[in-house]
Amino acid sequence: MIRQVGCDLEAGRMQVISAVNSAMVRTYWMIGQHIVEYEQKGHEKADYGSGLLDQLSEDLSRQYGNGFGRSNVFCMRRFYLLYPKIQTVSGFLSWSHYVELLKIDDPQERAFYEREAETGRWGVRELKRQMKSMLYHRLALSGDKEEVLRLSQEGQIIEKPEDVIKDPYIFEFTGLPQLPVYTEGDLEEALISNLSTFLLELGKGFAFVGRQQPVHIGGRLFKVDLVFYHRILKCFVLIDLKRGEVTHEDIGQMNFYLNYYREEMNTEGDTEPIGIVLGAYKDKLVMQYALQNITNQLFVSRYQLYLPDREQLEAEFRRFMENSDSKSISMPERVREAYAGYLQEAIDEVLGE
């Protein structure tokens, strides 16, 4: 009985919080509407010489207390300009969510993060982290121009194994750059110690199964670094971590694990397992030959321990969107040069070379 009462109380609190957030967002939208439509006579640009926002901020703060500083009043005005129809505003996202979203100038990018935050039930912290890691650009560069439009309208759709793969993965949350040298075990430990952020970086649908999962074959014991189950694709996802370059032997090892999981671990309803070999860097030609004629769903991706260089990635994204033949260009070819120097510099710093 106590448990049920506790559940009811928690549900009631969540409803109250949701109602308050929704009312606050709507109220701030109405204030923004008033600033633009009445104080500025419908003009998008305020006459800053009149001190309009300063005066409004001062008056509101005096009468209603905190929450009406000049920057927040400016956000209310921008909120209305970017969302002129209140019906397009999410009922789930809080004002703090929208304060972060308003920092994004590109409407397609903003729409993507808004959609993902709503469907993924991201808190503000998760939203900020995904924006800093430039998730939108990384996903967009892995597809084509049609996919970019789809991302902004529908968010990330998981329909096939390729949809869960990123290149690179961003592990800035591990704290490893502060170490003079790190091992694969250190990387694994750091990822598990920050499991919630790691799952956020992996994306939708991942459920953690375990680390160092045993594979018993012919009286010998092997271990898979990390094992997940993907709830949408209904399959195991095996991840093997490499501190440096991914080699052809790593591909063979992962293929071995995938064969085992397909034959021994899959049950009715499970689809083909997915394998991801994650390394600090990879040689494109070596990987091309190593992956030839492999029928398993095996992918090789890079990780980096630093947030992406925004200017580099945005420049690459602009070139991608301007390139009429971009649909026929694979992701590694598009982003390799943009990342190579930056990534190698980060690796050298971490390894102390």
CSV table of C-alpha atoms in Angstrom, one decimal:
chain,number,residue,atom,x,y,z
A,1,MET,CA,0.0,0.0,0.0
A,2,ILE,CA,2.8,2.4,0.9
A,3,ARG,CA,4.5,1.7,-2.4
A,4,GLN,CA,1.3,2.5,-4.3
A,5,VAL,CA,0.8,5.7,-2.4
A,6,GLY,CA,4.4,6.6,-3.2
A,7,CYS,CA,3.9,5.9,-6.9
A,8,ASP,CA,0.7,8.0,-6.9
A,9,LEU,CA,2.5,10.8,-5.1
A,10,GLU,CA,5.4,10.8,-7.5
A,11,ALA,CA,3.0,10.7,-10.5
A,12,GLY,CA,1.1,13.7,-9.0
A,13,ARG,CA,4.3,15.7,-8.5
A,14,MET,CA,5.4,15.0,-12.1
A,15,GLN,CA,2.0,16.2,-13.3
A,16,VAL,CA,2.3,19.4,-11.3
A,17,ILE,CA,5.8,20.1,-12.5
A,18,SER,CA,4.7,19.5,-16.1
A,19,ALA,CA,1.8,21.8,-15.7
A,20,VAL,CA,4.0,24.5,-14.2
A,21,ASN,CA,6.6,24.2,-17.0
A,22,SER,CA,3.9,24.3,-19.7
A,23,ALA,CA,2.3,27.4,-18.1
A,24,MET,CA,5.7,29.1,-17.8
A,25,VAL,CA,6.6,28.5,-21.4
A,26,ARG,CA,3.2,29.8,-22.6
A,27,THR,CA,3.5,32.9,-20.4
A,28,TYR,CA,7.0,33.7,-21.6
A,29,TRP,CA,5.8,33.3,-25.2
A,30,MET,CA,3.0,35.7,-24.5
A,31,ILE,CA,5.5,38.2,-23.0
A,32,GLY,CA,7.6,37.9,-26.2
A,33,GLN,CA,4.5,38.4,-28.3
A,34,HIS,CA,3.7,41.6,-26.4
A,35,ILE,CA,7.3,42.9,-26.8
A,36,VAL,CA,7.3,42.4,-30.6
A,37,GLU,CA,3.7,43.1,-31.5
A,38,TYR,CA,2.9,46.0,-29.1
A,39,GLU,CA,6.1,47.5,-27.8
A,40,GLN,CA,8.0,47.2,-31.1
A,41,LYS,CA,4.9,47.6,-33.4
A,42,GLY,CA,5.6,44.2,-35.1
A,43,HIS,CA,9.2,45.0,-36.0
A,44,GLU,CA,11.7,42.2,-35.4
A,45,LYS,CA,14.5,44.5,-34.4
A,46,ALA,CA,14.1,46.5,-31.3
A,47,ASP,CA,15.1,50.2,-31.0
A,48,TYR,CA,17.8,49.5,-28.5
A,49,GLY,CA,18.4,53.2,-28.1
A,50,SER,CA,15.1,53.5,-26.3
A,51,GLY,CA,16.2,51.0,-23.7
A,52,LEU,CA,13.0,49.0,-24.2
A,53,LEU,CA,14.2,45.7,-22.9
A,54,ASP,CA,16.1,47.3,-20.0
A,55,GLN,CA,13.0,49.2,-18.9
A,56,LEU,CA,10.8,46.1,-19.3
A,57,SER,CA,13.2,44.0,-17.4
A,58,GLU,CA,13.4,46.5,-14.6
A,59,ASP,CA,9.6,46.9,-14.3
A,60,LEU,CA,8.9,43.2,-14.3
A,61,SER,CA,11.7,42.4,-11.8
A,62,ARG,CA,10.4,45.1,-9.5
A,63,GLN,CA,6.8,43.8,-9.6
A,64,TYR,CA,7.3,40.0,-10.0
A,65,GLY,CA,10.8,39.3,-8.7
A,66,ASN,CA,13.5,37.0,-10.2
A,67,GLY,CA,13.3,35.6,-13.7
A,68,PHE,CA,13.0,38.8,-15.6
A,69,GLY,CA,16.7,39.8,-16.1
A,70,ARG,CA,17.5,41.5,-19.4
A,71,SER,CA,18.9,38.3,-21.0
A,72,ASN,CA,15.8,36.3,-20.1
A,73,VAL,CA,13.5,39.0,-21.4
A,74,PHE,CA,15.6,39.0,-24.6
A,75,CYS,CA,15.0,35.2,-24.8
A,76,MET,CA,11.3,35.7,-24.5
A,77,ARG,CA,11.3,38.1,-27.4
A,78,ARG,CA,13.5,35.7,-29.5
A,79,PHE,CA,11.2,32.8,-28.5
A,80,TYR,CA,8.2,34.5,-30.0
A,81,LEU,CA,10.1,35.5,-33.2
A,82,LEU,CA,11.3,31.9,-33.7
A,83,TYR,CA,8.0,30.3,-32.7
A,84,PRO,CA,5.3,32.7,-33.8
A,85,LYS,CA,2.6,30.0,-33.5
A,86,ILE,CA,2.2,28.8,-29.9
A,87,GLN,CA,0.8,25.5,-31.2
A,88,THR,CA,4.3,24.6,-32.5
A,89,VAL,CA,5.8,24.8,-29.0
A,90,SER,CA,6.4,21.4,-27.3
A,91,GLY,CA,4.3,20.6,-24.2
A,92,PHE,CA,7.1,18.5,-22.7
A,93,LEU,CA,10.1,20.9,-22.9
A,94,SER,CA,10.6,23.4,-20.2
A,95,TRP,CA,11.7,27.0,-20.5
A,96,SER,CA,15.3,26.0,-19.7
A,97,HIS,CA,15.2,23.7,-22.7
A,98,TYR,CA,14.1,26.5,-24.9
A,99,VAL,CA,16.7,28.8,-23.6
A,100,GLU,CA,19.3,26.4,-24.9
A,101,LEU,CA,17.5,25.8,-28.2
A,102,LEU,CA,17.3,29.5,-28.9
A,103,LYS,CA,21.1,29.6,-29.1
A,104,ILE,CA,20.9,27.7,-32.4
A,105,ASP,CA,20.5,29.9,-35.4
A,106,ASP,CA,19.9,27.2,-38.0
A,107,PRO,CA,16.1,26.3,-38.0
A,108,GLN,CA,16.7,22.7,-39.2
A,109,GLU,CA,19.3,22.0,-36.5
A,110,ARG,CA,17.1,23.6,-33.8
A,111,ALA,CA,14.1,21.5,-35.0
A,112,PHE,CA,16.2,18.3,-34.7
A,113,TYR,CA,17.3,18.9,-31.1
A,114,GLU,CA,13.8,19.9,-30.1
A,115,ARG,CA,12.4,16.7,-31.6
A,116,GLU,CA,15.1,14.5,-30.0
A,117,ALA,CA,14.8,16.2,-26.6
A,118,GLU,CA,11.1,15.6,-26.7
A,119,THR,CA,11.0,12.0,-27.9
A,120,GLY,CA,14.1,11.0,-25.9
A,121,ARG,CA,12.9,12.8,-22.7
A,122,TRP,CA,16.2,14.6,-22.4
A,123,GLY,CA,16.8,16.8,-19.4
A,124,VAL,CA,18.4,20.2,-20.0
A,125,ARG,CA,21.8,18.6,-19.1
A,126,GLU,CA,21.4,15.9,-21.8
A,127,LEU,CA,20.3,18.5,-24.3
A,128,LYS,CA,23.3,20.7,-23.7
A,129,ARG,CA,25.7,17.8,-24.0
A,130,GLN,CA,24.3,16.6,-27.3
A,131,MET,CA,24.4,20.1,-28.7
A,132,LYS,CA,28.1,20.5,-27.6
A,133,SER,CA,28.9,17.1,-29.1
A,134,MET,CA,27.3,18.3,-32.4
A,135,LEU,CA,25.1,15.3,-32.7
A,136,TYR,CA,23.1,16.8,-35.5
A,137,HIS,CA,26.1,17.5,-37.7
A,138,ARG,CA,27.6,14.0,-37.1
A,139,LEU,CA,24.4,12.3,-38.0
A,140,ALA,CA,23.8,14.5,-41.0
A,141,LEU,CA,27.2,13.9,-42.4
A,142,SER,CA,26.6,10.1,-42.3
A,143,GLY,CA,23.7,10.3,-44.6
A,144,ASP,CA,22.7,12.5,-47.6
A,145,LYS,CA,20.8,15.7,-48.2
A,146,GLU,CA,17.4,14.0,-48.0
A,147,GLU,CA,18.5,12.6,-44.6
A,148,VAL,CA,19.3,16.1,-43.3
A,149,LEU,CA,15.8,17.2,-44.0
A,150,ARG,CA,14.4,14.1,-42.4
A,151,LEU,CA,16.5,14.6,-39.3
A,152,SER,CA,15.1,18.1,-38.8
A,153,GLN,CA,11.5,16.9,-39.4
A,154,GLU,CA,11.4,13.6,-37.6
A,155,GLY,CA,14.6,13.3,-35.6
A,156,GLN,CA,16.7,10.2,-35.7
A,157,ILE,CA,14.8,7.2,-37.0
A,158,ILE,CA,16.2,3.7,-36.1
A,159,GLU,CA,15.2,1.2,-38.8
A,160,LYS,CA,18.4,-0.6,-39.7
A,161,PRO,CA,21.9,-1.3,-38.1
A,162,GLU,CA,23.5,1.6,-40.0
A,163,ASP,CA,21.2,4.0,-38.2
A,164,VAL,CA,22.8,3.3,-34.8
A,165,ILE,CA,26.4,3.9,-35.9
A,166,LYS,CA,28.3,7.1,-35.4
A,167,ASP,CA,31.7,8.1,-36.6
A,168,PRO,CA,33.2,9.5,-34.5
A,169,TYR,CA,31.8,8.8,-31.1
A,170,ILE,CA,32.5,11.5,-28.6
A,171,PHE,CA,33.8,10.5,-25.2
A,172,GLU,CA,34.8,13.8,-23.7
A,173,PHE,CA,33.0,12.8,-20.4
A,174,THR,CA,35.5,10.1,-19.6
A,175,GLY,CA,38.2,12.4,-18.1
A,176,LEU,CA,40.9,10.4,-19.8
A,177,PRO,CA,42.6,13.4,-21.4
A,178,GLN,CA,43.8,14.3,-17.9
A,179,LEU,CA,45.8,11.0,-17.7
A,180,PRO,CA,49.4,10.9,-19.2
A,181,VAL,CA,48.6,7.4,-20.6
A,182,TYR,CA,45.5,5.3,-20.6
A,183,THR,CA,44.8,1.6,-21.4
A,184,GLU,CA,41.8,-0.1,-23.0
A,185,GLY,CA,40.8,-1.1,-19.5
A,186,ASP,CA,40.9,2.5,-18.4
A,187,LEU,CA,38.6,3.5,-21.3
A,188,GLU,CA,36.2,0.7,-20.5
A,189,GLU,CA,36.1,1.6,-16.8
A,190,ALA,CA,35.5,5.3,-17.6
A,191,LEU,CA,32.6,4.5,-20.0
A,192,ILE,CA,30.9,2.2,-17.5
A,193,SER,CA,31.5,4.8,-14.7
A,194,ASN,CA,29.6,7.3,-16.8
A,195,LEU,CA,27.1,4.8,-18.1
A,196,SER,CA,24.1,7.2,-18.4
A,197,THR,CA,26.2,9.6,-20.6
A,198,PHE,CA,27.6,6.7,-22.5
A,199,LEU,CA,24.1,5.4,-23.3
A,200,LEU,CA,23.1,8.9,-24.4
A,201,GLU,CA,26.1,9.0,-26.8
A,202,LEU,CA,25.3,5.6,-28.2
A,203,GLY,CA,21.7,6.8,-29.0
A,204,LYS,CA,18.2,5.5,-28.8
A,205,GLY,CA,17.3,2.0,-27.8
A,206,PHE,CA,20.5,0.8,-26.1
A,207,ALA,CA,20.2,-1.3,-22.9
A,208,PHE,CA,23.3,-2.3,-21.1
A,209,VAL,CA,23.8,-6.1,-20.7
A,210,GLY,CA,27.3,-6.3,-19.2
A,211,ARG,CA,31.1,-5.9,-19.5
A,212,GLN,CA,33.7,-8.5,-20.2
A,213,GLN,CA,31.0,-11.0,-21.2
A,214,PRO,CA,32.3,-14.6,-21.4
A,215,VAL,CA,32.4,-16.6,-24.6
A,216,HIS,CA,33.2,-20.3,-24.0
A,217,ILE,CA,34.3,-22.2,-27.1
A,218,GLY,CA,36.3,-25.4,-27.2
A,219,GLY,CA,37.4,-25.3,-23.6
A,220,ARG,CA,38.7,-21.7,-24.0
A,221,LEU,CA,37.4,-18.5,-22.6
A,222,PHE,CA,37.1,-15.3,-24.5
A,223,LYS,CA,35.5,-12.0,-23.4
A,224,VAL,CA,33.6,-9.3,-25.2
A,225,ASP,CA,34.4,-5.9,-23.8
A,226,LEU,CA,30.8,-4.5,-23.8
A,227,VAL,CA,27.5,-6.0,-24.6
A,228,PHE,CA,24.2,-4.1,-25.1
A,229,TYR,CA,20.8,-5.1,-26.3
A,230,HIS,CA,19.0,-2.8,-28.8
A,231,ARG,CA,15.3,-2.6,-27.9
A,232,ILE,CA,14.3,-1.2,-31.3
A,233,LEU,CA,16.3,-3.4,-33.6
A,234,LYS,CA,15.9,-6.4,-31.2
A,235,CYS,CA,19.5,-7.5,-31.3
A,236,PHE,CA,22.6,-7.8,-29.3
A,237,VAL,CA,25.2,-5.1,-29.9
A,238,LEU,CA,28.8,-6.1,-29.2
A,239,ILE,CA,31.5,-3.4,-28.7
A,240,ASP,CA,35.2,-4.0,-28.7
A,241,LEU,CA,37.4,-1.1,-27.5
A,242,LYS,CA,40.9,-0.4,-28.9
A,243,ARG,CA,43.2,2.3,-27.5
A,244,GLY,CA,44.9,3.0,-30.8
A,245,GLU,CA,44.4,1.9,-34.4
A,246,VAL,CA,41.9,-0.8,-35.4
A,247,THR,CA,43.7,-3.7,-37.1
A,248,HIS,CA,42.5,-6.5,-39.3
A,249,GLU,CA,42.9,-8.9,-36.4
A,250,ASP,CA,40.4,-6.9,-34.5
A,251,ILE,CA,37.9,-7.4,-37.3
A,252,GLY,CA,38.4,-11.1,-37.3
A,253,GLN,CA,37.9,-11.3,-33.5
A,254,MET,CA,34.7,-9.3,-33.7
A,255,ASN,CA,33.4,-11.5,-36.5
A,256,PHE,CA,34.2,-14.5,-34.3
A,257,TYR,CA,32.1,-13.1,-31.4
A,258,LEU,CA,29.2,-12.3,-33.8
A,259,ASN,CA,29.1,-15.8,-35.1
A,260,TYR,CA,29.0,-17.1,-31.5
A,261,TYR,CA,26.2,-14.7,-30.4
A,262,ARG,CA,24.1,-15.5,-33.5
A,263,GLU,CA,24.4,-19.3,-32.9
A,264,GLU,CA,24.5,-19.5,-29.1
A,265,MET,CA,22.9,-16.4,-27.6
A,266,ASN,CA,20.1,-15.4,-29.9
A,267,THR,CA,16.6,-16.5,-28.9
A,268,GLU,CA,13.3,-16.4,-30.8
A,269,GLY,CA,12.6,-12.9,-32.0
A,270,ASP,CA,16.2,-11.7,-31.9
A,271,THR,CA,17.7,-10.3,-35.1
A,272,GLU,CA,21.3,-10.6,-36.3
A,273,PRO,CA,23.7,-9.2,-33.7
A,274,ILE,CA,25.7,-6.0,-34.5
A,275,GLY,CA,29.4,-5.6,-33.8
A,276,ILE,CA,31.2,-2.3,-33.4
A,277,VAL,CA,35.0,-2.1,-33.2
A,278,LEU,CA,35.9,1.3,-31.7
A,279,GLY,CA,39.4,2.6,-32.0
A,280,ALA,CA,41.1,6.0,-31.8
A,281,TYR,CA,41.8,5.8,-35.5
A,282,LYS,CA,41.6,3.5,-38.5
A,283,ASP,CA,43.2,3.1,-41.9
A,284,LYS,CA,40.5,3.2,-44.6
A,285,LEU,CA,42.3,0.9,-47.0
A,286,VAL,CA,43.1,-1.8,-44.4
A,287,MET,CA,39.5,-1.7,-43.2
A,288,GLN,CA,38.2,-2.0,-46.7
A,289,TYR,CA,40.0,-5.3,-47.2
A,290,ALA,CA,39.4,-6.5,-43.7
A,291,LEU,CA,35.6,-6.1,-44.0
A,292,GLN,CA,35.3,-7.6,-47.5
A,293,ASN,CA,33.0,-10.6,-47.8
A,294,ILE,CA,32.0,-10.4,-44.1
A,295,THR,CA,28.3,-11.1,-44.0
A,296,ASN,CA,27.8,-10.2,-40.3
A,297,GLN,CA,26.7,-6.7,-39.4
A,298,LEU,CA,30.2,-5.5,-38.4
A,299,PHE,CA,31.2,-1.8,-38.3
A,300,VAL,CA,34.4,0.1,-37.5
A,301,SER,CA,34.1,3.5,-35.9
A,302,ARG,CA,36.4,6.0,-34.3
A,303,TYR,CA,36.1,7.7,-30.9
A,304,GLN,CA,37.6,10.9,-29.7
A,305,LEU,CA,38.1,12.2,-26.2
A,306,TYR,CA,37.5,15.8,-27.1
A,307,LEU,CA,34.4,17.7,-28.2
A,308,PRO,CA,34.4,18.3,-32.0
A,309,ASP,CA,35.9,21.4,-33.4
A,310,ARG,CA,32.7,23.4,-34.2
A,311,GLU,CA,34.2,25.6,-36.9
A,312,GLN,CA,35.7,22.6,-38.7
A,313,LEU,CA,32.5,20.5,-38.6
A,314,GLU,CA,30.2,23.4,-39.6
A,315,ALA,CA,32.5,24.2,-42.5
A,316,GLU,CA,32.5,20.5,-43.6
A,317,PHE,CA,28.7,20.5,-43.2
A,318,ARG,CA,28.3,23.5,-45.5
A,319,ARG,CA,30.5,21.9,-48.1
A,320,PHE,CA,28.5,18.8,-47.9
A,321,MET,CA,25.2,20.6,-48.4
A,322,GLU,CA,26.6,22.6,-51.3
A,323,ASN,CA,28.0,19.5,-53.0
A,324,SER,CA,25.4,18.2,-55.5
A,325,ASP,CA,27.0,14.8,-55.6
A,326,SER,CA,27.3,14.4,-51.9
A,327,LYS,CA,24.8,11.5,-51.8
A,328,SER,CA,27.4,9.3,-53.5
A,329,ILE,CA,30.2,10.2,-51.1
A,330,SER,CA,30.8,8.0,-48.1
A,331,MET,CA,31.1,9.5,-44.7
A,332,PRO,CA,34.8,8.7,-44.1
A,333,GLU,CA,35.7,10.5,-47.3
A,334,ARG,CA,33.8,13.6,-46.4
A,335,VAL,CA,35.0,14.0,-42.8
A,336,ARG,CA,38.4,12.3,-42.8
A,337,GLU,CA,40.4,15.5,-43.6
A,338,ALA,CA,38.3,17.6,-41.3
A,339,TYR,CA,39.0,15.4,-38.4
A,340,ALA,CA,42.4,13.9,-39.1
A,341,GLY,CA,44.7,16.7,-37.9
A,342,TYR,CA,42.5,17.6,-34.9
A,343,LEU,CA,42.0,14.0,-33.9
A,344,GLN,CA,45.7,13.0,-34.2
A,345,GLU,CA,46.7,16.1,-32.2
A,346,ALA,CA,44.3,15.0,-29.4
A,347,ILE,CA,45.6,11.5,-29.4
A,348,ASP,CA,49.3,12.6,-29.3
A,349,GLU,CA,48.5,14.9,-26.3
A,350,VAL,CA,46.7,12.1,-24.4
A,351,LEU,CA,49.5,9.5,-25.1
A,352,GLY,CA,52.2,12.1,-24.3
A,353,GLU,CA,53.8,11.7,-27.7
